[in-house]
Each structure stands twice: as C-alpha cells, then as structure tokens.
Coordinates of C-alpha atoms and ligand atoms in Angstrom, one line a residue:
M19 CA -0.2 0.1 0.1
E20 CA 1.2 3.1 -0.7
P21 CA 2.4 5.6 2.1
T22 CA 0.0 7.9 3.8
R23 CA 1.9 11.2 4.3
Y24 CA 1.0 13.7 6.5
T25 CA 3.1 17.3 6.7
I26 CA 2.5 19.9 9.9
A27 CA 3.5 22.7 10.6
A28 CA 3.5 25.7 13.2
H29 CA 2.4 28.9 11.3
R30 CA 0.5 30.7 12.8
P31 CA 2.0 30.0 16.9
S32 CA 0.3 33.0 18.8
A33 CA -3.3 31.8 16.7
H34 CA -2.3 28.1 18.6
L35 CA -3.5 26.9 15.0
F36 CA -1.5 23.8 13.9
E37 CA -1.8 23.2 9.8
V38 CA -1.9 19.9 9.1
A39 CA -2.1 18.1 5.5
C40 CA -2.4 14.3 4.4
T41 CA -2.0 13.8 1.4
I42 CA -3.4 9.9 -0.1
D43 CA -2.0 9.1 -4.0
D44 CA -4.9 6.5 -4.9
P45 CA -7.8 8.9 -3.1
A46 CA -11.3 5.9 -3.1
R47 CA -13.0 7.0 -7.0
D48 CA -17.0 7.8 -5.5
G49 CA -15.7 9.4 -2.8
Q50 CA -12.5 8.7 0.1
R51 CA -13.7 10.3 3.3
F52 CA -10.9 10.9 6.2
V53 CA -11.8 10.7 9.9
L54 CA -10.9 11.4 13.2
P55 CA -10.4 10.3 15.8
S56 CA -13.0 10.4 19.5
W57 CA -10.8 9.1 22.2
I58 CA -7.2 8.8 22.9
P59 CA -5.5 5.7 24.1
G60 CA -5.3 5.3 27.7
S61 CA -8.3 8.1 28.4
Y62 CA -11.0 6.8 28.7
L63 CA -13.2 9.5 28.0
I64 CA -14.9 10.2 24.2
R65 CA -12.5 13.5 23.7
E66 CA -14.6 14.1 19.6
F67 CA -10.7 15.8 19.1
A68 CA -12.8 16.9 15.4
R69 CA -14.1 19.3 17.9
H70 CA -11.2 21.5 17.6
V71 CA -11.0 21.1 13.3
V72 CA -11.2 25.2 12.7
S73 CA -11.7 24.6 8.7
A74 CA -10.9 21.6 6.4
R75 CA -10.3 22.0 2.6
A76 CA -9.1 18.9 0.0
H77 CA -7.0 19.6 -3.9
D78 CA -5.9 17.2 -6.5
A79 CA -4.2 18.0 -9.0
R80 CA -6.1 19.7 -11.0
G81 CA -7.3 22.4 -7.5
P82 CA -9.9 22.7 -5.2
V83 CA -12.5 19.3 -5.0
R84 CA -15.6 19.6 -3.2
L85 CA -15.7 18.4 0.6
S86 CA -17.7 17.7 2.6
K87 CA -19.4 16.8 6.8
V88 CA -20.9 13.5 6.4
A89 CA -20.4 13.3 10.6
K90 CA -19.2 14.5 13.8
D91 CA -15.7 12.9 13.2
T92 CA -15.6 11.6 9.5
W93 CA -15.3 15.0 6.4
E94 CA -16.0 13.1 2.7
A95 CA -13.6 14.4 -0.3
G96 CA -15.4 14.6 -4.1
P97 CA -14.3 13.4 -6.8
A98 CA -10.0 13.6 -7.5
T99 CA -7.6 13.1 -10.3
G100 CA -4.7 11.7 -8.8
P101 CA -3.2 12.1 -5.3
L102 CA -5.9 13.9 -3.1
T103 CA -5.0 15.7 -0.4
V104 CA -6.7 17.1 2.5
T105 CA -6.4 20.6 4.7
I106 CA -6.6 20.7 8.5
D107 CA -5.7 23.7 10.7
V108 CA -7.2 22.7 13.9
Y109 CA -6.9 24.8 17.6
A110 CA -4.1 23.8 19.5
H111 CA -4.3 25.3 23.4
D112 CA -4.3 22.3 25.8
V113 CA -1.4 22.3 28.4
S114 CA -2.2 18.4 29.1
V115 CA -0.8 15.1 28.0
R116 CA -4.0 14.4 26.2
T117 CA -4.5 16.7 23.2
A118 CA -2.5 19.5 20.9
Y119 CA -0.8 23.2 22.1
L120 CA 1.3 25.6 19.9
D121 CA 2.6 29.2 21.4
A122 CA 5.4 30.2 21.0
T123 CA 7.0 29.6 22.9
R124 CA 6.4 25.7 22.5
A125 CA 5.1 22.8 20.3
Y126 CA 3.5 20.0 21.6
F127 CA 0.6 17.4 20.0
N128 CA -0.7 13.6 20.4
G129 CA -1.6 12.7 16.8
P130 CA -5.1 11.3 17.2
S131 CA -5.8 15.2 17.6
V132 CA -3.9 16.3 14.7
F133 CA -3.8 13.3 12.0
L134 CA -6.5 11.8 9.8
L135 CA -7.1 8.8 9.0
P136 CA -7.6 8.0 5.5
E137 CA -11.0 4.9 5.8
G138 CA -9.2 1.9 4.6
R139 CA -6.2 3.1 5.4
A140 CA -4.6 2.0 8.6
Q141 CA -2.5 -0.4 7.8
A142 CA -0.4 1.8 5.5
P143 CA 2.1 3.0 6.4
C144 CA 3.0 7.1 7.2
I145 CA 5.2 9.6 6.2
V146 CA 5.5 12.6 8.3
D147 CA 7.1 15.8 7.5
I148 CA 7.6 18.4 10.2
V149 CA 7.9 21.9 8.8
A150 CA 10.4 24.6 10.9
P151 CA 8.3 27.0 12.6
T152 CA 9.7 31.1 11.6
H153 CA 9.3 32.3 14.6
A154 CA 11.4 34.4 16.2
G155 CA 12.5 32.7 19.3
S156 CA 11.6 28.6 17.4
E157 CA 15.1 28.9 16.2
R158 CA 16.8 27.4 19.0
W159 CA 13.2 24.7 19.1
R160 CA 15.0 21.6 18.8
V161 CA 12.5 18.1 17.9
A162 CA 11.7 15.0 21.2
T163 CA 10.0 12.5 20.1
T164 CA 10.1 8.4 19.3
L165 CA 8.9 8.1 15.5
A166 CA 11.5 6.6 13.8
R167 CA 13.4 9.3 11.6
D168 CA 13.7 9.1 7.8
G169 CA 15.5 12.0 7.1
A170 CA 15.3 14.3 10.3
A171 CA 18.2 14.9 12.1
P172 CA 18.5 13.4 15.4
W173 CA 16.0 15.9 17.8
G174 CA 15.8 17.8 14.0
F175 CA 12.4 18.3 11.8
G176 CA 12.8 17.6 8.4
R177 CA 10.5 13.6 8.1
Y178 CA 9.6 10.7 10.2
R179 CA 8.1 7.4 9.4
A180 CA 5.5 5.2 10.8
S181 CA 4.3 1.6 9.6
S182 CA 0.2 1.8 9.8
Y183 CA -1.5 4.5 11.4
D184 CA -1.9 3.2 15.2
E185 CA 2.2 3.1 15.3
L186 CA 2.1 6.9 13.8
I187 CA -0.5 8.0 16.9
D188 CA 1.7 6.8 19.7
H189 CA 4.0 9.3 19.4
P190 CA 3.4 12.3 20.6
V191 CA 5.5 15.1 19.2
E192 CA 7.8 17.8 21.6
M193 CA 8.6 21.4 20.0
A194 CA 10.9 23.6 22.2
D195 CA 14.3 24.5 23.7
F196 CA 13.7 21.7 26.0
Q197 CA 16.1 20.5 29.1
H198 CA 18.1 17.3 27.7
V199 CA 19.3 14.8 29.8
S200 CA 19.8 11.2 28.9
F201 CA 20.4 7.6 30.7
A202 CA 20.5 3.9 29.6
A203 CA 18.7 1.4 31.4
G204 CA 17.4 -2.4 30.0
G205 CA 20.2 -2.5 27.2
A206 CA 18.3 1.6 25.6
T207 CA 18.7 4.8 25.4
H208 CA 16.5 6.5 28.1
D209 CA 16.6 10.4 27.1
V210 CA 14.5 13.2 29.8
V211 CA 12.5 16.1 28.2
V212 CA 12.5 18.7 30.4
T213 CA 9.9 21.7 28.3
G214 CA 9.2 25.0 30.5
R215 CA 11.0 26.7 32.9
A216 CA 11.6 24.9 35.4
R217 CA 16.3 24.2 37.5
F218 CA 16.8 21.0 38.2
D219 CA 19.1 18.5 38.9
G220 CA 18.9 16.7 35.8
E221 CA 21.5 14.2 37.0
R222 CA 20.4 13.8 40.0
L223 CA 16.9 12.4 38.0
A224 CA 19.2 10.5 34.9
R225 CA 20.0 8.3 38.4
D226 CA 17.2 7.6 40.4
L227 CA 15.2 6.7 36.7
A228 CA 17.7 5.1 35.5
K229 CA 17.3 2.4 39.1
I230 CA 14.0 2.6 39.1
C231 CA 14.3 1.6 34.5
Q232 CA 17.2 -0.8 36.1
W233 CA 14.4 -2.7 38.1
Q234 CA 11.1 -2.6 36.1
C235 CA 12.9 -4.2 33.4
D236 CA 14.7 -7.2 35.8
L237 CA 10.9 -7.4 37.1
F238 CA 9.5 -8.3 33.7
G239 CA 12.6 -10.6 32.4
G240 CA 13.6 -12.4 35.8
A241 CA 17.1 -11.8 36.1
P242 CA 19.1 -8.6 36.6
G243 CA 19.8 -6.5 33.3
S244 CA 16.5 -7.6 31.3
R245 CA 16.1 -6.0 28.4
A246 CA 13.8 -2.8 27.5
P247 CA 10.7 -3.9 25.2
F248 CA 12.8 -1.1 22.9
D249 CA 15.4 0.6 22.0
R250 CA 14.7 3.8 23.5
Y251 CA 12.9 6.0 25.8
L252 CA 11.5 9.3 25.7
F253 CA 10.5 10.8 29.1
Q254 CA 8.7 14.3 27.8
V255 CA 8.1 16.3 30.3
I256 CA 6.1 19.6 30.7
A257 CA 7.5 21.7 34.1
V258 CA 4.1 24.8 34.6
G259 CA 3.3 26.7 38.0
E260 CA 1.4 23.2 39.1
G261 CA 0.6 20.2 36.9
Y262 CA 0.5 16.5 37.5
G263 CA -1.5 14.3 35.1
G264 CA 0.5 11.6 32.8
L265 CA -0.7 9.5 29.5
E266 CA 2.1 6.7 28.8
H267 CA 2.9 5.7 24.6
R268 CA 4.8 2.8 23.3
S269 CA 8.1 4.1 23.9
S270 CA 7.8 7.5 25.5
T271 CA 6.0 9.1 27.8
S272 CA 4.5 12.9 28.2
L273 CA 4.1 13.7 31.5
V274 CA 3.1 17.1 33.3
C275 CA 4.6 18.1 37.0
S276 CA 5.0 21.6 38.9
R277 CA 8.4 22.7 38.9
R278 CA 8.7 22.0 42.6
D279 CA 8.3 18.3 40.8
L280 CA 12.2 18.2 39.6
P281 CA 14.8 17.5 42.6
A282 CA 16.4 20.7 43.2
P283 CA 20.0 21.5 42.7
G284 CA 21.9 20.6 45.7
V285 CA 18.7 18.9 47.4
A286 CA 19.7 15.3 48.6
K287 CA 16.4 14.1 49.8
V288 CA 13.4 12.9 48.6
T289 CA 11.4 15.0 48.7
D290 CA 7.4 14.6 49.1
D291 CA 6.9 16.7 45.0
Y292 CA 10.2 14.7 44.0
R293 CA 8.8 11.7 44.6
A294 CA 4.9 12.3 43.1
F295 CA 7.0 12.9 40.6
L296 CA 9.0 10.0 39.9
G297 CA 5.8 7.6 41.5
L298 CA 4.3 9.4 38.0
A299 CA 6.6 8.2 36.0
S300 CA 7.7 4.8 37.6
H301 CA 3.5 4.4 36.7
E302 CA 3.9 5.6 33.1
Y303 CA 7.3 3.9 32.1
F304 CA 5.7 0.7 34.0
H305 CA 2.7 0.6 31.3
S306 CA 5.3 0.7 28.4
W307 CA 4.3 -3.6 29.3
N308 CA 1.1 -3.1 30.9
V309 CA -1.3 -1.9 28.7
K310 CA 0.8 -0.8 26.1
R311 CA 2.5 -3.9 25.8
I312 CA -0.2 -6.7 27.5
K313 CA -3.3 -5.2 26.7
P314 CA -7.5 -6.0 27.0
A315 CA -8.8 -7.9 24.1
A316 CA -11.2 -5.5 24.1
F317 CA -7.7 -3.2 23.1
V318 CA -6.6 -5.4 20.5
P319 CA -7.1 -3.0 18.3
Y320 CA -8.3 0.1 18.9
D321 CA -11.6 1.3 18.2
L322 CA -10.7 4.3 18.2
A323 CA -14.7 6.2 17.1
R324 CA -16.0 4.4 20.0
E325 CA -16.2 3.9 23.3
A326 CA -14.1 0.2 24.1
Y327 CA -15.8 -1.8 26.9
T328 CA -13.7 -3.3 29.2
R329 CA -14.0 -4.7 33.8
Q330 CA -10.3 -4.4 33.5
L331 CA -9.3 -1.1 33.3
W332 CA -8.4 -1.8 37.8
A333 CA -5.7 -4.5 36.8
F334 CA -3.9 -2.1 34.1
E335 CA -4.3 0.8 36.0
G336 CA -4.9 -0.9 39.7
I337 CA -1.4 -3.3 39.4
T338 CA 0.7 -0.2 37.8
S339 CA -0.2 1.8 40.4
Y340 CA 0.7 -0.9 43.3
Y341 CA 4.1 -1.1 41.5
D342 CA 4.4 1.9 40.4
D343 CA 5.6 2.8 43.8
L344 CA 6.8 0.1 44.5
A345 CA 9.3 -0.2 42.4
L346 CA 10.9 2.9 44.1
A347 CA 11.3 1.4 46.8
R348 CA 12.8 -2.5 45.5
S349 CA 14.5 -0.6 43.7
G350 CA 15.9 1.0 46.0
V351 CA 15.8 4.9 45.3
I352 CA 13.3 5.2 48.4
D353 CA 13.2 3.1 51.7
V354 CA 11.0 1.0 53.7
D355 CA 8.4 3.3 56.2
S356 CA 8.6 6.1 52.8
Y357 CA 7.1 3.6 50.2
F358 CA 5.1 3.1 53.4
E359 CA 3.3 6.8 53.6
L360 CA 2.7 5.8 49.9
L361 CA 0.4 3.0 50.4
G362 CA -1.6 4.3 54.1
R363 CA -2.6 7.5 51.5
A364 CA -3.5 5.3 49.0
M365 CA -5.4 3.5 52.3
S366 CA -7.1 6.0 53.5
G367 CA -8.0 7.6 50.0
V368 CA -10.0 4.6 49.4
L369 CA -11.5 4.4 52.7
R370 CA -12.6 8.0 52.5
T371 CA -14.7 7.1 50.3
P372 CA -18.3 6.0 51.1
G373 CA -18.5 4.6 46.6
R374 CA -16.7 1.6 47.9
A375 CA -19.8 -0.1 49.0
V376 CA -21.3 1.0 46.0
Q377 CA -19.3 0.2 43.2
S378 CA -16.8 -2.8 42.1
V379 CA -13.0 -2.1 40.8
A380 CA -15.5 -4.2 37.7
D381 CA -17.8 -0.9 37.2
A382 CA -16.0 0.5 37.6
S383 CA -13.6 0.1 35.1
F384 CA -16.4 -0.8 32.9
D385 CA -17.9 2.9 33.4
A386 CA -14.5 4.9 33.2
W387 CA -16.0 6.8 30.4
I388 CA -19.1 8.2 31.8
K389 CA -18.0 8.5 35.4
Y390 CA -14.0 8.5 36.4
Y391 CA -13.7 10.6 33.7
R392 CA -16.6 12.9 34.4
P393 CA -16.2 13.3 38.2
D394 CA -19.4 15.4 40.4
E395 CA -20.2 16.3 44.2
N396 CA -21.7 13.2 44.6
T397 CA -18.5 10.8 43.3
P398 CA -17.6 9.6 46.3
N399 CA -20.6 8.6 47.2
A400 CA -20.4 7.0 44.4
C401 CA -18.1 6.1 42.7
V402 CA -14.2 3.8 43.9
S403 CA -11.3 4.8 41.3
Y404 CA -9.9 1.9 39.7
Y405 CA -6.5 3.4 40.0
T406 CA -5.9 3.4 43.7
K407 CA -8.8 1.0 45.4
G408 CA -7.3 -1.0 41.9
S409 CA -3.8 -0.9 43.9
L410 CA -5.4 -2.9 46.9
V411 CA -7.0 -5.2 45.3
A412 CA -3.9 -5.3 43.5
L413 CA -1.4 -5.4 46.9
A414 CA -3.9 -8.0 48.4
L415 CA -3.6 -10.6 45.2
D416 CA -0.1 -10.5 45.7
L417 CA -0.1 -11.0 49.5
T418 CA -2.2 -14.0 48.3
L419 CA -0.6 -15.0 45.8
R420 CA 2.7 -14.3 48.1
D421 CA 0.7 -17.0 50.5
H422 CA 0.4 -20.1 48.5
D423 CA 3.8 -19.5 47.0
S424 CA 3.7 -16.9 44.5
S425 CA 3.7 -13.5 43.9
L426 CA 2.0 -10.4 41.4
D427 CA 5.8 -10.5 40.1
A428 CA 4.9 -13.9 38.6
L429 CA 2.3 -13.2 37.3
M430 CA 3.4 -10.2 35.2
R431 CA 6.3 -12.0 33.4
E432 CA 3.0 -14.9 33.0
L433 CA 1.3 -11.9 31.6
W434 CA 4.4 -10.6 29.4
R435 CA 4.9 -14.4 28.0
A436 CA 1.7 -15.2 27.2
H437 CA -0.2 -11.6 25.9
G438 CA 2.1 -9.1 26.3
A439 CA 5.6 -10.4 24.2
T440 CA 2.1 -12.0 21.6
G441 CA 0.0 -8.9 21.2
V442 CA -2.7 -11.5 22.1
G443 CA -5.2 -9.6 23.7
V444 CA -6.2 -10.7 27.6
P445 CA -9.0 -11.8 27.3
E446 CA -12.2 -10.2 30.5
D447 CA -11.0 -14.0 32.2
G448 CA -7.4 -14.0 32.0
L449 CA -6.3 -12.3 34.5
R450 CA -8.3 -14.9 37.4
K451 CA -7.2 -18.2 35.2
L452 CA -3.9 -17.0 36.2
A453 CA -3.7 -16.4 39.2
E454 CA -5.7 -19.9 39.7
R455 CA -2.6 -22.2 38.1
L456 CA -0.3 -19.4 39.8
A457 CA -1.9 -20.2 43.1
G458 CA -2.6 -23.7 42.5
R459 CA -5.7 -22.9 43.6
D460 CA -9.0 -22.0 43.1
L461 CA -9.8 -17.8 43.6
A462 CA -13.6 -17.3 42.8
A463 CA -13.4 -16.9 46.6
F464 CA -11.0 -13.7 46.1
F465 CA -12.2 -11.8 42.2
D466 CA -16.6 -12.7 43.5
A467 CA -15.5 -10.9 46.2
F468 CA -12.9 -7.7 45.3
V469 CA -13.1 -7.5 42.1
E470 CA -16.6 -8.0 40.8
G471 CA -17.9 -6.9 44.6
T472 CA -17.2 -4.3 46.9
D473 CA -16.1 -6.6 49.8
E474 CA -13.4 -4.5 52.4
L475 CA -10.1 -5.2 52.0
P476 CA -8.4 -8.5 54.5
L477 CA -4.8 -6.2 54.1
A478 CA -4.5 -5.9 57.7
S479 CA -4.9 -9.6 58.1
L480 CA -2.7 -9.9 54.6
L481 CA -0.1 -7.6 55.6
R482 CA 0.6 -9.4 59.8
T483 CA 1.4 -12.4 57.4
H484 CA 4.4 -10.0 56.4
G485 CA 5.6 -9.6 59.3
V486 CA 3.5 -5.3 58.3
A487 CA 1.7 -3.8 60.6
L488 CA -1.6 -2.0 60.1
G489 CA -4.2 0.8 62.1
L490 CA -6.4 3.7 61.8
R491 CA -6.3 5.9 63.2
P492 CA -9.0 9.5 62.7
A493 CA -7.3 12.7 60.4
Q494 CA -6.0 15.3 61.9
G495 CA -7.4 18.1 59.6
G496 CA -7.3 19.1 56.1
K497 CA -3.3 18.6 55.1
D498 CA -3.7 14.8 56.7
K499 CA -2.6 12.2 53.9
G500 CA -1.0 9.2 56.0
G501 CA 1.5 8.2 58.7
K502 CA 1.4 6.7 62.7
K503 CA 1.4 9.8 64.4
A504 CA -1.3 11.8 65.6
N505 CA -0.3 15.1 66.4
G506 CA -3.0 15.3 69.3
D507 CA -4.9 17.1 67.4
A508 CA -6.8 14.6 65.8
P509 CA -10.7 15.8 65.3
R510 CA -12.8 14.2 67.5
V511 CA -15.5 15.1 65.6
S512 CA -17.2 15.1 61.4
I513 CA -19.4 16.9 60.2
G514 CA -19.0 14.8 57.3
A515 CA -18.9 17.0 54.7
T516 CA -15.6 18.7 52.7
I517 CA -15.7 22.3 52.5
G518 CA -14.2 25.4 49.4
A519 CA -12.5 28.1 50.4
D520 CA -15.2 30.0 50.2
M521 CA -17.6 28.0 52.5
K522 CA -19.8 26.1 49.7
L523 CA -20.0 22.2 50.7
A524 CA -18.1 20.5 47.9
N525 CA -19.1 17.0 49.1
V526 CA -21.7 16.4 51.1
F527 CA -20.9 12.4 52.4
A528 CA -23.7 9.6 52.6
G529 CA -24.8 8.8 55.5
G530 CA -22.2 11.4 57.4
A531 CA -24.1 14.7 59.5
A532 CA -24.3 17.6 57.2
E533 CA -26.6 14.2 54.8
R534 CA -28.5 14.0 57.8
A535 CA -29.3 17.4 58.8
G536 CA -29.9 18.3 55.1
L537 CA -27.0 20.0 53.6
S538 CA -25.4 19.3 49.9
A539 CA -23.3 20.3 48.3
G540 CA -22.7 23.8 47.0
D541 CA -25.2 25.3 49.4
T542 CA -22.5 27.8 50.6
L543 CA -22.2 27.6 55.1
V544 CA -22.4 31.7 56.7
A545 CA -23.0 30.4 59.9
F546 CA -21.6 27.6 62.2
D547 CA -23.7 27.8 66.4
G548 CA -25.3 32.0 65.4
L549 CA -21.4 32.6 64.2
K550 CA -20.0 33.4 61.4
A551 CA -18.9 30.5 59.4
T552 CA -14.9 30.6 59.1
A553 CA -12.5 26.6 58.5
D554 CA -10.9 27.4 61.5
R555 CA -14.3 27.5 63.3
I556 CA -15.6 24.9 61.9
D557 CA -12.0 22.8 62.7
A558 CA -11.9 24.8 66.2
Y559 CA -15.4 22.3 66.8
A560 CA -14.2 19.6 65.2
R561 CA -11.6 19.2 67.9
D562 CA -13.9 20.8 70.9
A563 CA -16.5 19.7 70.5
R564 CA -18.5 15.2 71.7
P565 CA -20.3 13.1 68.8
G566 CA -24.4 14.0 69.3
D567 CA -23.7 18.0 70.1
R568 CA -25.8 19.7 67.8
I569 CA -25.1 23.2 66.4
A570 CA -27.6 25.5 64.2
V571 CA -26.5 26.1 60.9
H572 CA -27.3 28.7 58.2
A573 CA -26.3 28.2 54.7
F574 CA -27.6 29.4 51.5
R575 CA -28.8 27.5 48.7
R576 CA -28.5 29.7 45.8
D577 CA -29.9 32.4 46.8
E578 CA -32.1 31.2 49.9
L579 CA -31.2 31.0 53.5
I580 CA -32.0 27.8 55.0
E581 CA -31.2 26.5 58.4
A582 CA -30.4 23.0 60.2
T583 CA -29.3 21.3 62.1
L584 CA -26.1 19.2 62.8
E585 CA -25.9 16.9 64.5
L586 CA -21.5 15.8 64.8
A587 CA -21.1 12.6 64.4
A588 CA -17.4 11.0 65.8
A589 CA -15.0 11.0 63.2
P590 CA -14.0 7.4 62.2
E591 CA -10.7 6.3 61.9
D592 CA -10.1 6.6 57.9
T593 CA -6.3 6.9 58.6
A594 CA -4.4 4.7 57.7
W595 CA -0.7 3.5 58.9
L596 CA 1.8 0.9 58.8
A597 CA 3.9 -0.3 60.1
L598 CA 7.2 -2.6 60.8
D599 CA 5.3 -5.7 62.8
P600 CA 8.4 -5.6 65.9
D601 CA 6.5 -9.2 67.1
A602 CA 6.6 -10.2 64.0
P603 CA 7.4 -14.5 63.5
A604 CA 10.8 -14.9 61.4
D605 CA 8.8 -16.9 58.8
A606 CA 6.9 -12.9 59.0
V607 CA 9.7 -11.2 58.6
A608 CA 11.4 -13.5 55.8
R609 CA 8.2 -13.3 53.5
R610 CA 8.3 -9.4 54.2
E611 CA 12.0 -9.4 52.7
R612 CA 11.2 -11.1 49.6
W613 CA 8.5 -8.7 49.4
L614 CA 10.1 -5.9 49.8
S615 CA 13.2 -6.1 48.5
Ligands
LIG715 ZN1 -1.7 5.0 34.1

C-alpha cells in the first residue's frame, strides 16, 4: 500500500493553530472519507478531537476538491484526479498531555488530535514531515519524539515515519528549546526532555530514573540486567506552576508536573513532591508493558471511534499504580517507611470514599467513560477509583499469591510471556485464570468479593502474615495524608462534608452528619452555632465538640437562606498507618523481605 503522507506546520503560534495536511495517492473513486479519532488510548473519555478542527479543505492536482462533513468526526472529499490532499487547521491550546498545544514558546501534539485517518488505510505506512517554524524565538527549537526518523537529523525537523496509523499516533511530538538529560537502562537509551522554566538537578533525575527503569525491566525479564522492550525511550516533561499527570505510549510518555516536583540542585533528600514525580514517571514507564503491550482483548485493535468497554482497567491501572510506588522502594530510591507512607495514603483515600461500598472496581472500569473521567459532587458517594482501589486489590492479590508460593511479579511475567510478547489480548477472565494457575487453587471467592464485589479488602490480616502492622486512626485536619503518629489535634467529630475555600460544601458524604441535617453540595455556609462560618471555627468545633452535640447552621442554597441542625458524628477512623511489626515471627519477616526487596 502506498504510504499516507502528512505535513504538520506551526505557522500560526499566536493563533494556536497547527496546519496539518494528509495526502494519499490513490483516493477512493467515488469519494474518499477521512476520520479523526474520538479518544486517545490511555484516557478513557470520548473527547471528539474533531471539535478542535477550525477549518478543512481539499485539493488534487487540478485544484480544489469538494469536501463535506458527513459525521462529527468524518469528512468526505469528492472524486479526485491523482493524489488527494485534505488540509485541516487545528486549534491547539491544551497544556494537558492528551491533545495538542502551540504558542511561541512550545509546540506539542498527540497524533489522534491532528492526524486524519483516510478510511481503509489504517494499515498503510505513514510519512510525516514536521516543518520547522519560522517565528522569532523558534531558532533554538528541537524535536523530541520516538517516531522513527526518515531523513530528519537527530532532534531535528524534517521527515519521520511509522509503519501504520496506530503506530503514527502513539508517538507524541514535543518541539521547543527544552533541557535534556539521558541515561541507559535495559540496554536502551532513555532521554528526558523538560520544557518550561525549571531549574533542576538533571544528573540526580537521570540516576534515580535509571534505577527505577532497570528494576522494571528486571521484573518483567525475570533476571538482573534484563532488556527493555524497546531500543529507545523518551520522557517528555512539561514543567508548569501547578500540574500533575501523564499519558503512556509504547516507547515514550508525556508528563506534566509542577516545577517544584523536579529535584532541586543541591537537595539530597527525596522530597514529597519529587517522590510524587518519580511515582508518576514510574507509573507511565510500567505501562510500557502493562497496557501498551499486555492489553485487554477489547483494545486489540483499538476502536477509536467509540468506547472500548472492558472490566479490566482496575488491573491495567490498579496493578500499575501498585507497582509505581513499590518500584521506588524495591529499586532503593525511597526507603520502606516512605513506601508505607504512600501505601497508607492510598488506603486512607479509599476509606474516605463511601462509593467503595457502592461500585466495584470492575464496574468502575466498565463505566470509566461516563464516571471516572466525568466526576461531579456525588462521585465520592457513588464511585471508587479503579486506580487507587485497584492498587489495593493488586496488593491483596500479591500477598495472597505470596501466601501460596507465587507472587504478582510471577503473574506479570506470565502476562508478558502469554500476551505482551505475543500481542494476544487478555480476555476478561484471563487474569483470574492465570492467578489461579500460579496459586494452584480456585480464586473465585477473591475475585467475586474484591474485583466484582465491594467487600472490604482483608489488608490487615494479609499484611500481618508479611510482618507489617496496619492500623487506623482519625484524620488530623485538612492536610492529613497518612502516617502513624497523631499530633494531638485529631478531630473528635465530623460534619460529614468537605468545604471549599469559599465555605461552599464541595462533597456531602453519604450517611454523614451534613447529609442527615439536609445540607447539600453547593450550599454556602454562612453561620455556624450563631457565628460567622469560617474554616478555623469549624476546625475548632471538630477538635473540641463531642459526638452527639447539636449545632445550628445557616447556609445559602443558591440565593435562599436555609437553617439546619447538625448532629455531630464521631470522627471516622479513616487514616491508615503501616509499620514494620516488631513482634512478627521469623517466617513473616522472611516473607516481608521477599516482598519488599
Ligand atoms: Zn496509568
């Protein structure tokens, strides 16, 4: 098949418009259709990238060709003579890692939001000319992408190629005057490019990432010094004032982080912010295996026109979330106490989500398209995160398998061998069957209760047999994220709601005091016990009042004043802490060593 040829140019940075042309030599005789995807793999929401297309036109060797919109994501060109080109102008002003961005300082795009797919040509090879911009300040720009070069110099503008449309759109492209460090791991070159006004210790970053990446290669390879499943990997980082997120690709990842997340020069310790950045990088890197190569059968191939339903996102995101922080500890980048703090936070997050009793992680996976990615004020009551709860199911599965002389490590290697290395998708019951084979027993009760059901995970007892104590205590104020020690200011009571800076109730928790008093999310508190409602006053009540105390509350619902009586409830013990169990028997200590080192 003749290649599909693309040209992408950043001619109009201040209008945030990419001009993207798509040319085919042999268009369909009776009218060729061109389609843009509706979603991008890794982010399970219908995004309808076509809505950012500002204008579209077509021409052939003789001149303009009629081009009509026939569906929200589809254009149809009239009969053409010889090669047919469709050109679109795409508005690109999203700093996230999911679509595209263009201004005078930086250009970035994901393929699904800019590259039209000519209908019937998904398997055709692709050629892309990335045109150098000409605006002042772009002279120092370079190109960072893992698309294969086809004439372009390393880091240069020019021609790149892909063997199919699926490959074309899985290599995002960053163009800017970025900073760059590199390191080796798994026999592959790893590049880190950082765009944005950030000062950081690049050597430190490369050293820590190298340990994490090699550890992951070794996990899947089953031996020290194992090879990565690619020759080159790219971390594309955009550092901003406030931001956090990432998207995985087959040999790269795009990350957005806050400047303070990068390691400051001269600071030796792993700060909370830097640890969060390493966790994010570790997460996306783990996806190189788990979801980019080991895929649910529902993603083989991706249907990017509509939702691709699977009940397994808890495994692809949850297992990845379990290993992202575990990899930091097991590679020696953070210590066990630091890891336990992260694990405690994940547990606390789930404990503070009443929706964990309503939605299973399998249901959360299936409905990601309309729930996880479209949260509202009732989300904590109705939903559970397949990331966070999924990571705890992964922990429980790991410890359960370890109780039967196997492990999640072994399961991941099996998934890699049977599915990742072969390209065969994982059927909906594939993970359970593999786990049962490794454990040598039926695990239906585990999967029914914790994956398809909403039973509380038996983490305390599983951790006890691995030499780790798990306890619960009430939260300490707004910033509490976990940890063992209380600071003496733990609240005694709870109002059963979260309050925003403007004294507006953000979430009202199912069954809590605020819900029982008839208060709703969106109500603005004006008075608490006859005095002006302030965050400090409410915090003071939380510390000093007793369960059962009744407080008069005034609030505005829209513009109407309402009165309610809040009967304060005992503060829930929803903060988890973990510690090495000093009384653990020798066999439990040995299991702990095998798990954490
Ligand atoms: Zn992920």
